[in-house]
Short mmCIF file of C-alpha atoms and ligand atoms in Angstrom, two decimals:
data_model
loop_
_atom_site.label_atom_id
_atom_site.label_comp_id
_atom_site.label_asym_id
_atom_site.label_seq_id
_atom_site.Cartn_x
_atom_site.Cartn_y
_atom_site.Cartn_z
CA UNK A 1 7.56 30.57 3.78
CA UNK A 2 5.39 32.78 1.57
CA UNK A 3 6.73 31.39 -1.70
CA UNK A 4 5.25 29.36 -4.50
CA UNK A 5 6.13 26.01 -5.98
CA UNK A 6 5.26 23.88 -9.02
CA UNK A 7 2.46 21.34 -8.71
CA UNK A 8 0.77 18.84 -11.00
CA UNK A 9 -2.81 20.07 -10.68
CA UNK A 10 -5.90 18.05 -11.52
CA UNK A 11 -8.30 20.79 -12.72
CA UNK A 12 -11.34 18.51 -12.91
CA UNK A 13 -12.39 14.89 -13.23
CA UNK A 14 -11.14 13.28 -16.44
CA UNK A 15 -8.64 15.96 -17.37
CA UNK A 16 -4.88 15.63 -17.62
CA UNK A 17 -2.63 16.88 -14.84
CA UNK A 18 -1.25 20.34 -15.64
CA UNK A 19 1.71 22.11 -14.09
CA UNK A 20 0.84 25.27 -12.19
CA UNK A 21 2.25 27.36 -9.39
CA UNK A 22 0.71 27.01 -5.93
CA UNK A 23 1.33 28.91 -2.72
CA UNK A 24 3.63 26.87 -0.50
CA UNK A 25 1.78 26.16 2.77
CA UNK A 26 3.01 26.42 6.32
CA UNK A 27 2.86 23.19 8.35
CA UNK A 28 0.12 23.25 11.00
CA UNK A 29 0.21 21.45 14.35
CA UNK A 30 1.43 17.89 13.94
CA UNK A 31 2.44 18.46 10.31
CA UNK A 32 5.66 18.45 8.31
CA UNK A 33 6.43 20.35 5.10
CA UNK A 34 8.46 18.23 2.70
CA UNK A 35 10.43 19.09 -0.42
CA UNK A 36 9.41 16.20 -2.65
CA UNK A 37 12.30 14.46 -4.44
CA UNK A 38 10.51 11.37 -5.77
CA UNK A 39 6.95 10.08 -5.96
CA UNK A 40 5.63 6.59 -6.53
CA UNK A 41 2.41 5.96 -8.45
CA UNK A 42 -0.58 3.94 -7.31
CA UNK A 43 -3.70 2.76 -9.14
CA UNK A 44 -5.79 5.18 -7.06
CA UNK A 45 -3.92 8.10 -8.67
CA UNK A 46 -5.25 7.36 -12.14
CA UNK A 47 -8.71 6.42 -10.78
CA UNK A 48 -8.86 9.90 -9.33
CA UNK A 49 -7.43 11.59 -12.42
CA UNK A 50 -9.60 9.72 -14.92
CA UNK A 51 -12.81 8.89 -13.00
CA UNK A 52 -12.82 11.16 -9.97
CA UNK A 53 -12.91 8.05 -7.76
CA UNK A 54 -12.62 7.78 -4.83
CA UNK A 55 -14.42 11.14 -4.80
CA UNK A 56 -12.20 14.20 -5.09
CA UNK A 57 -13.80 16.78 -2.76
CA UNK A 58 -11.94 19.85 -4.01
CA UNK A 59 -10.89 20.90 -7.53
CA UNK A 60 -8.31 21.90 -8.54
CA UNK A 61 -6.85 18.89 -6.73
CA UNK A 62 -3.37 17.55 -6.13
CA UNK A 63 -3.41 13.77 -6.05
CA UNK A 64 -0.64 11.31 -5.18
CA UNK A 65 0.18 9.60 -1.90
CA UNK A 66 3.75 8.34 -2.01
CA UNK A 67 6.66 10.69 -1.51
CA UNK A 68 10.26 10.76 -0.43
CA UNK A 69 12.05 14.02 0.12
CA UNK A 70 13.64 16.42 2.55
CA UNK A 71 12.08 17.99 5.64
CA UNK A 72 11.71 21.75 5.16
CA UNK A 73 9.76 22.76 8.24
CA UNK A 74 8.16 21.02 11.22
CA UNK A 75 4.88 22.27 12.70
CA UNK A 76 4.12 22.70 16.37
CA UNK A 77 3.44 19.76 18.63
CA UNK A 78 5.39 17.24 16.56
CA UNK A 79 7.28 14.84 18.79
CA UNK A 80 10.31 12.97 17.43
CA UNK A 81 10.17 14.22 13.82
CA UNK A 82 13.25 14.20 11.61
CA UNK A 83 14.63 17.78 11.73
CA UNK A 84 14.74 20.10 8.70
CA UNK A 85 17.33 18.95 6.18
CA UNK A 86 16.75 15.25 6.84
CA UNK A 87 15.71 12.75 4.18
CA UNK A 88 12.29 11.20 4.79
CA UNK A 89 9.65 8.78 3.55
CA UNK A 90 6.15 10.29 3.70
CA UNK A 91 2.58 9.34 3.07
CA UNK A 92 1.49 12.68 1.63
CA UNK A 93 -2.16 12.31 0.78
CA UNK A 94 -5.02 14.75 0.61
CA UNK A 95 -7.35 11.80 1.06
CA UNK A 96 -7.32 12.05 4.86
CA UNK A 97 -7.28 15.87 4.81
CA UNK A 98 -10.72 16.50 3.33
CA UNK A 99 -9.15 16.72 -0.14
CA UNK A 100 -6.96 19.73 0.64
CA UNK A 101 -4.48 20.04 -2.26
CA UNK A 102 -1.71 21.14 0.11
CA UNK A 103 -1.30 17.49 1.13
CA UNK A 104 -1.10 15.73 -2.29
CA UNK A 105 2.26 14.22 -3.23
CA UNK A 106 2.37 15.34 -6.87
CA UNK A 107 3.99 18.72 -6.20
CA UNK A 108 7.37 20.11 -5.21
CA UNK A 109 6.36 20.95 -1.62
CA UNK A 110 3.74 18.89 0.21
CA UNK A 111 2.41 18.68 3.72
CA UNK A 112 2.24 15.36 5.53
CA UNK A 113 1.04 14.42 8.99
CA UNK A 114 3.91 13.47 11.25
CA UNK A 115 2.45 10.04 12.06
CA UNK A 116 3.26 9.05 8.47
CA UNK A 117 6.73 10.59 8.12
CA UNK A 118 9.87 8.63 9.01
CA UNK A 119 13.59 8.87 8.28
CA UNK A 120 14.78 7.51 4.95
CA UNK A 121 17.81 5.29 5.68
CA UNK A 122 21.08 6.51 4.12
CA UNK A 123 21.39 3.31 2.12
CA UNK A 124 18.14 3.95 0.23
CA UNK A 125 17.60 6.41 -2.62
CA UNK A 126 14.64 8.79 -2.76
CA UNK A 127 13.22 6.57 -5.52
CA UNK A 128 13.39 3.53 -3.24
CA UNK A 129 11.94 5.47 -0.32
CA UNK A 130 8.93 6.61 -2.31
CA UNK A 131 7.63 3.10 -2.89
CA UNK A 132 6.78 2.35 0.73
CA UNK A 133 3.99 4.56 2.07
CA UNK A 134 0.61 3.56 0.61
CA UNK A 135 1.57 -0.05 -0.12
CA UNK A 136 2.92 -0.56 3.41
CA UNK A 137 -0.04 1.10 5.05
CA UNK A 138 -2.48 -0.95 2.92
CA UNK A 139 -0.68 -4.23 3.61
CA UNK A 140 -0.62 -3.55 7.36
CA UNK A 141 -4.19 -2.24 7.50
CA UNK A 142 -5.37 -5.53 6.00
CA UNK A 143 -4.30 -7.31 9.20
CA UNK A 144 -5.99 -4.91 11.58
CA UNK A 145 -9.10 -4.79 9.35
CA UNK A 146 -9.67 -8.47 10.14
CA UNK A 147 -8.75 -8.10 13.82
CA UNK A 148 -5.11 -9.19 13.71
CA UNK A 149 -2.97 -6.69 15.68
CA UNK A 150 0.39 -5.66 14.24
CA UNK A 151 1.97 -6.85 17.50
CA UNK A 152 1.04 -10.44 16.56
CA UNK A 153 4.01 -12.78 16.69
CA UNK A 154 3.05 -16.38 15.91
CA UNK A 155 5.64 -18.99 16.77
CA UNK A 156 6.47 -21.68 14.17
CA UNK A 157 4.72 -24.31 16.29
CA UNK A 158 1.46 -22.29 16.06
CA UNK A 159 1.38 -23.32 12.37
CA UNK A 160 -0.58 -20.19 11.43
CA UNK A 161 -0.67 -19.54 7.69
CA UNK A 162 -1.88 -16.71 5.47
CA UNK A 163 -2.79 -16.61 1.79
CA UNK A 164 -1.79 -13.50 -0.19
CA UNK A 165 -3.57 -13.54 -3.54
CA UNK A 166 -1.71 -11.10 -5.80
CA UNK A 167 1.74 -11.40 -4.20
CA UNK A 168 3.63 -9.59 -6.99
CA UNK A 169 1.52 -6.45 -6.70
CA UNK A 170 2.99 -3.55 -4.83
CA UNK A 171 0.65 -4.11 -1.86
CA UNK A 172 1.14 -7.88 -2.18
CA UNK A 173 4.89 -7.68 -1.69
CA UNK A 174 4.40 -5.87 1.63
CA UNK A 175 1.57 -8.22 2.53
CA UNK A 176 4.15 -11.00 2.21
CA UNK A 177 6.84 -9.13 4.15
CA UNK A 178 4.40 -8.24 6.93
CA UNK A 179 2.79 -11.70 7.08
CA UNK A 180 6.22 -13.13 7.61
CA UNK A 181 7.03 -10.64 10.35
CA UNK A 182 3.79 -11.51 12.16
CA UNK A 183 4.84 -15.15 12.10
CA UNK A 184 2.55 -16.53 9.40
CA UNK A 185 3.64 -19.19 6.93
CA UNK A 186 2.93 -17.40 3.67
CA UNK A 187 1.25 -18.87 0.59
CA UNK A 188 1.06 -16.45 -2.33
CA UNK A 189 -0.01 -16.32 -5.96
CA UNK A 190 1.85 -14.63 -8.80
CA UNK A 191 3.11 -15.13 -12.33
CA UNK A 192 5.94 -17.72 -12.38
CA UNK A 193 8.59 -15.11 -13.24
CA UNK A 194 8.07 -13.57 -9.77
CA UNK A 195 8.08 -16.77 -7.69
CA UNK A 196 11.75 -16.74 -6.65
CA UNK A 197 11.60 -13.05 -5.77
CA UNK A 198 8.52 -13.49 -3.59
CA UNK A 199 10.22 -16.37 -1.77
CA UNK A 200 13.13 -14.04 -1.06
CA UNK A 201 10.62 -11.61 0.47
CA UNK A 202 9.34 -14.33 2.77
CA UNK A 203 6.77 -16.44 0.93
CA UNK A 204 6.93 -20.12 1.85
CA UNK A 205 5.28 -21.24 -1.41
CA UNK A 206 4.08 -19.35 -4.50
CA UNK A 207 1.53 -20.56 -7.07
CA UNK A 208 0.70 -19.45 -10.60
CA UNK A 209 -2.80 -17.93 -10.39
CA UNK A 210 -3.35 -18.69 -14.08
CA UNK A 211 -3.12 -22.47 -13.47
CA UNK A 212 -6.62 -23.92 -13.66
CA UNK A 213 -5.87 -26.01 -10.57
CA UNK A 214 -4.16 -23.23 -8.57
CA UNK A 215 -6.75 -23.59 -5.78
CA UNK A 216 -6.18 -27.35 -5.54
CA UNK A 217 -2.40 -26.85 -5.51
CA UNK A 218 -2.59 -24.39 -2.59
CA UNK A 219 -4.99 -26.61 -0.62
CA UNK A 220 -2.73 -29.64 -1.15
CA UNK A 221 0.38 -27.71 -0.07
CA UNK A 222 -1.28 -26.33 3.08
CA UNK A 223 -2.55 -29.79 4.05
CA UNK A 224 0.84 -31.34 3.42
CA UNK A 225 2.53 -28.64 5.50
CA UNK A 226 0.02 -29.19 8.32
CA UNK A 227 -0.72 -25.45 8.68
CA UNK A 228 -3.87 -23.62 9.78
CA UNK A 229 -4.84 -21.57 6.76
CA UNK A 230 -7.81 -19.45 7.90
CA UNK A 231 -6.59 -15.99 6.96
CA UNK A 232 -6.27 -14.35 3.55
CA UNK A 233 -5.60 -11.00 1.93
CA UNK A 234 -7.18 -10.75 -1.51
CA UNK A 235 -5.03 -7.97 -2.94
CA UNK A 236 -6.24 -7.90 -6.53
CA UNK A 237 -9.54 -7.61 -8.34
CA UNK A 238 -11.58 -10.64 -9.34
CA UNK A 239 -9.87 -13.24 -7.17
CA UNK A 240 -12.19 -13.46 -4.14
CA UNK A 241 -13.95 -16.63 -5.34
CA UNK A 242 -10.63 -18.47 -5.64
CA UNK A 243 -9.54 -17.24 -2.21
CA UNK A 244 -12.78 -18.54 -0.70
CA UNK A 245 -12.41 -21.84 -2.57
CA UNK A 246 -9.05 -22.30 -0.85
CA UNK A 247 -10.36 -21.36 2.61
CA UNK A 248 -13.38 -23.64 2.23
CA UNK A 249 -10.99 -26.58 2.07
CA UNK A 250 -8.40 -25.40 4.61
CA UNK A 251 -10.41 -23.80 7.42
CA UNK A 252 -12.32 -26.88 8.56
CA UNK A 253 -14.92 -25.81 11.14
CA UNK A 254 -12.92 -22.76 12.19
CA UNK A 255 -13.94 -19.19 11.29
CA UNK A 256 -11.95 -17.60 8.47
CA UNK A 257 -11.07 -13.99 7.66
CA UNK A 258 -10.44 -12.23 4.37
CA UNK A 259 -9.24 -8.66 3.88
CA UNK A 260 -10.09 -7.41 0.38
CA UNK A 261 -8.05 -4.48 -0.93
CA UNK A 262 -10.02 -3.57 -4.08
CA UNK A 263 -13.50 -2.17 -3.44
CA UNK A 264 -15.85 -5.09 -2.68
CA UNK A 265 -18.63 -5.45 -5.25
CA UNK A 266 -22.08 -5.55 -3.55
CA UNK A 267 -22.77 -9.02 -4.97
CA UNK A 268 -19.41 -10.49 -3.97
CA UNK A 269 -19.13 -14.21 -3.22
CA UNK A 270 -19.35 -15.35 0.40
CA UNK A 271 -18.42 -18.40 2.46
CA UNK A 272 -19.97 -19.83 5.64
CA UNK A 273 -18.37 -18.66 8.86
CA UNK A 274 -16.04 -16.33 6.96
CA UNK A 275 -15.66 -12.61 7.53
CA UNK A 276 -14.88 -10.69 4.33
CA UNK A 277 -13.99 -7.04 4.88
CA UNK A 278 -12.95 -4.18 2.62
CA UNK A 279 -9.45 -3.24 3.64
CA UNK A 280 -9.52 0.34 4.79
CA UNK A 281 -8.24 2.33 7.78
CA UNK A 282 -10.68 3.68 10.33
CA UNK A 283 -12.43 6.93 9.39
CA UNK A 284 -12.11 7.94 13.06
CA UNK A 285 -9.11 10.29 12.98
CA UNK A 286 -7.82 9.41 16.46
CA UNK A 287 -7.87 5.69 15.75
CA UNK A 288 -6.42 6.16 12.26
CA UNK A 289 -3.60 8.44 13.42
CA UNK A 290 -2.59 5.89 16.06
CA UNK A 291 -2.66 3.17 13.41
CA UNK A 292 -0.58 5.28 10.99
CA UNK A 293 1.98 5.86 13.72
CA UNK A 294 2.16 2.13 14.36
CA UNK A 295 2.54 1.41 10.62
CA UNK A 296 5.25 3.99 9.92
CA UNK A 297 7.09 4.70 13.18
CA UNK A 298 6.60 1.12 14.38
CA UNK A 299 6.62 -1.57 11.70
CA UNK A 300 8.30 0.25 8.79
CA UNK A 301 10.86 2.25 10.76
CA UNK A 302 11.77 -0.76 12.90
CA UNK A 303 11.97 -3.06 9.87
CA UNK A 304 14.16 -0.67 7.88
CA UNK A 305 16.52 -0.22 10.82
CA UNK A 306 16.84 -3.96 11.44
CA UNK A 307 16.98 -4.79 7.73
CA UNK A 308 13.96 -7.11 7.97
CA UNK A 309 11.93 -4.86 5.62
CA UNK A 310 13.24 -4.07 2.14
CA UNK A 311 11.91 -1.91 -0.70
CA UNK A 312 9.61 -3.97 -2.94
CA UNK A 313 8.70 -4.66 -5.70
CA UNK A 314 11.36 -3.64 -8.25
CA UNK A 315 11.39 0.02 -9.28
CA UNK A 316 10.74 1.36 -12.77
CA UNK A 317 11.90 4.98 -12.92
CA UNK A 318 10.11 7.26 -15.37
CA UNK A 319 11.45 10.69 -16.31
CA UNK A 320 9.98 14.11 -16.96
CA UNK A 321 9.41 15.18 -13.36
CA UNK A 322 5.96 16.61 -12.65
CA UNK A 323 5.37 16.96 -16.40
CA UNK A 324 6.04 13.25 -16.83
CA UNK A 325 3.31 12.14 -14.43
CA UNK A 326 0.51 11.83 -17.00
CA UNK A 327 2.52 9.44 -19.15
CA UNK A 328 3.69 7.51 -16.10
CA UNK A 329 0.09 7.22 -14.82
CA UNK A 330 -0.95 5.90 -18.23
CA UNK A 331 1.60 3.13 -17.74
CA UNK A 332 0.13 2.24 -14.35
CA UNK A 333 -3.32 2.21 -15.93
CA UNK A 334 -2.13 -0.09 -18.74
CA UNK A 335 -1.01 -2.53 -16.03
CA UNK A 336 2.31 -3.33 -14.40
CA UNK A 337 3.81 -6.67 -13.48
CA UNK A 338 6.02 -6.83 -10.42
CA UNK A 339 7.20 -3.22 -10.60
CA UNK A 340 6.39 0.09 -8.96
CA UNK A 341 6.60 3.16 -11.17
CA UNK A 342 8.53 6.03 -9.58
CA UNK A 343 9.09 9.57 -10.91
CA UNK A 344 11.93 11.75 -9.57
CA UNK A 345 10.63 15.29 -9.00
N1 NAP B 401 -8.08 -0.42 0.09
C1 NAP B 401 -7.09 0.44 -0.01
O1 NAP B 401 -6.91 1.34 0.80
C2 NAP B 401 -6.12 0.28 -1.14
C3 NAP B 401 -4.89 0.97 -1.13
C4 NAP B 401 -3.98 0.73 -2.16
C5 NAP B 401 -4.32 -0.13 -3.19
N2 NAP B 401 -5.56 -0.72 -3.20
C6 NAP B 401 -5.94 -1.64 -4.27
O2 NAP B 401 -5.13 -2.80 -4.12
C7 NAP B 401 -4.93 -3.36 -5.39
C8 NAP B 401 -3.44 -3.61 -5.59
O3 NAP B 401 -2.77 -2.37 -5.72
P1 NAP B 401 -1.23 -2.36 -6.15
O4 NAP B 401 -0.79 -0.97 -6.27
O5 NAP B 401 -0.49 -3.27 -5.26
O6 NAP B 401 -1.37 -3.02 -7.61
P2 NAP B 401 -0.29 -3.30 -8.72
O7 NAP B 401 1.09 -3.38 -8.15
O8 NAP B 401 -0.52 -2.38 -9.85
O9 NAP B 401 -0.76 -4.77 -9.18
C9 NAP B 401 -0.18 -5.36 -10.31
C10 NAP B 401 0.02 -6.84 -9.99
O10 NAP B 401 -1.25 -7.47 -9.84
C11 NAP B 401 -1.05 -8.85 -10.08
N3 NAP B 401 -2.32 -9.48 -10.45
C12 NAP B 401 -3.26 -9.00 -11.28
N4 NAP B 401 -4.29 -9.87 -11.36
C13 NAP B 401 -3.98 -10.93 -10.56
C14 NAP B 401 -4.65 -12.13 -10.19
N5 NAP B 401 -5.86 -12.45 -10.71
N6 NAP B 401 -4.07 -12.95 -9.32
C15 NAP B 401 -2.86 -12.65 -8.80
N7 NAP B 401 -2.16 -11.52 -9.10
C16 NAP B 401 -2.72 -10.67 -9.97
C17 NAP B 401 -0.02 -8.92 -11.20
O11 NAP B 401 0.73 -10.04 -10.88
P3 NAP B 401 1.75 -10.78 -11.87
O12 NAP B 401 2.76 -9.75 -12.27
O13 NAP B 401 2.31 -11.84 -10.98
O14 NAP B 401 0.97 -11.33 -13.01
C18 NAP B 401 0.74 -7.57 -11.09
O15 NAP B 401 2.08 -7.74 -10.71
C19 NAP B 401 -5.55 -2.41 -6.42
O16 NAP B 401 -6.85 -2.88 -6.72
C20 NAP B 401 -5.63 -1.13 -5.66
O17 NAP B 401 -6.62 -0.27 -6.14
C21 NAP B 401 -6.44 -0.54 -2.20
#
């Protein structure tokens, strides 16, 4: 396909996205070319636009990770990909492709690696499909980051519990859904208006993180429930001390594990016998590709088919297509509460 398409280009760090034409790429081995119908926005998108962080290796860049669309062309060597014409969910990110703009989601045609492309169920819209990729991968990678395989299936009598601090965030909602599917009893924190919703997603108990005694409330609940609470995912910034305060009281003499999704500050708090790791997939491509396949073709595809995984959190659709992305990113930067911003393209 030697055509061109419209893309929201990031010309340099700190500039606005601008709409330009780009040459539409051909999918290489193991890749799929997608016509993007909707994108979802993540905090990393405005970090990259406004601060160039994480580092953007190539300008002009095309940022964005979350897409839903239609398969246009499948590259060689792809096994079991949805055929051209099919609706798909795709993690389309230049981040794992040395910054190549062909792979960013914020354009009309994007490349994605087949490990991170699955069928979009008929019952879901493109807008719903777009909210899964990065949040699901981040939620699932948190488990493997602290040595918990995605095949884990605790039985109720194991009494294994997990704390998700930041349950109403986009990543947090999938942390809850995945914790539940791995068999953990889930304790989460969120603003009170989200508590019922997070229980519907699988949280056993939800606590208001603004309560001055939130830590004591969680510790008391875990003790009363008789669970082993040694595992946590700190999804949001600035909450690690509270997470450790909970674990200090609930882990006893056992080792504890914390996955931390925001970048860990060098002087972060610590706790005896507790592993605290920045949540990030392996930089070894072979290991990461296998993990991506497990996340998308395994957990997400299986969960969507069985109905055990649902789109979360609620969707806020913003208009304007590619030209609307700057304003929509400004809304993400201003802060969202229990919603994912999605832009039809
Ligand atoms: N490591 C990685 O690869 C990776 C990948 C993706 C994202 N991330 C990072 O993960 C974090 C979450 O991303 P996201 O897209 O899920 O964020 P998001 O949806 O934009 O998060 C917004 C939510 O955060 C909650 N929140 C804020 N401060 C809180 C606190 N102190 N305690 C509990 N909840 C709090 C709010 O909850 P309420 O509405 O209940 O008040 C709000 O709903 C970000 O820092 C992001 O950069 C990392």
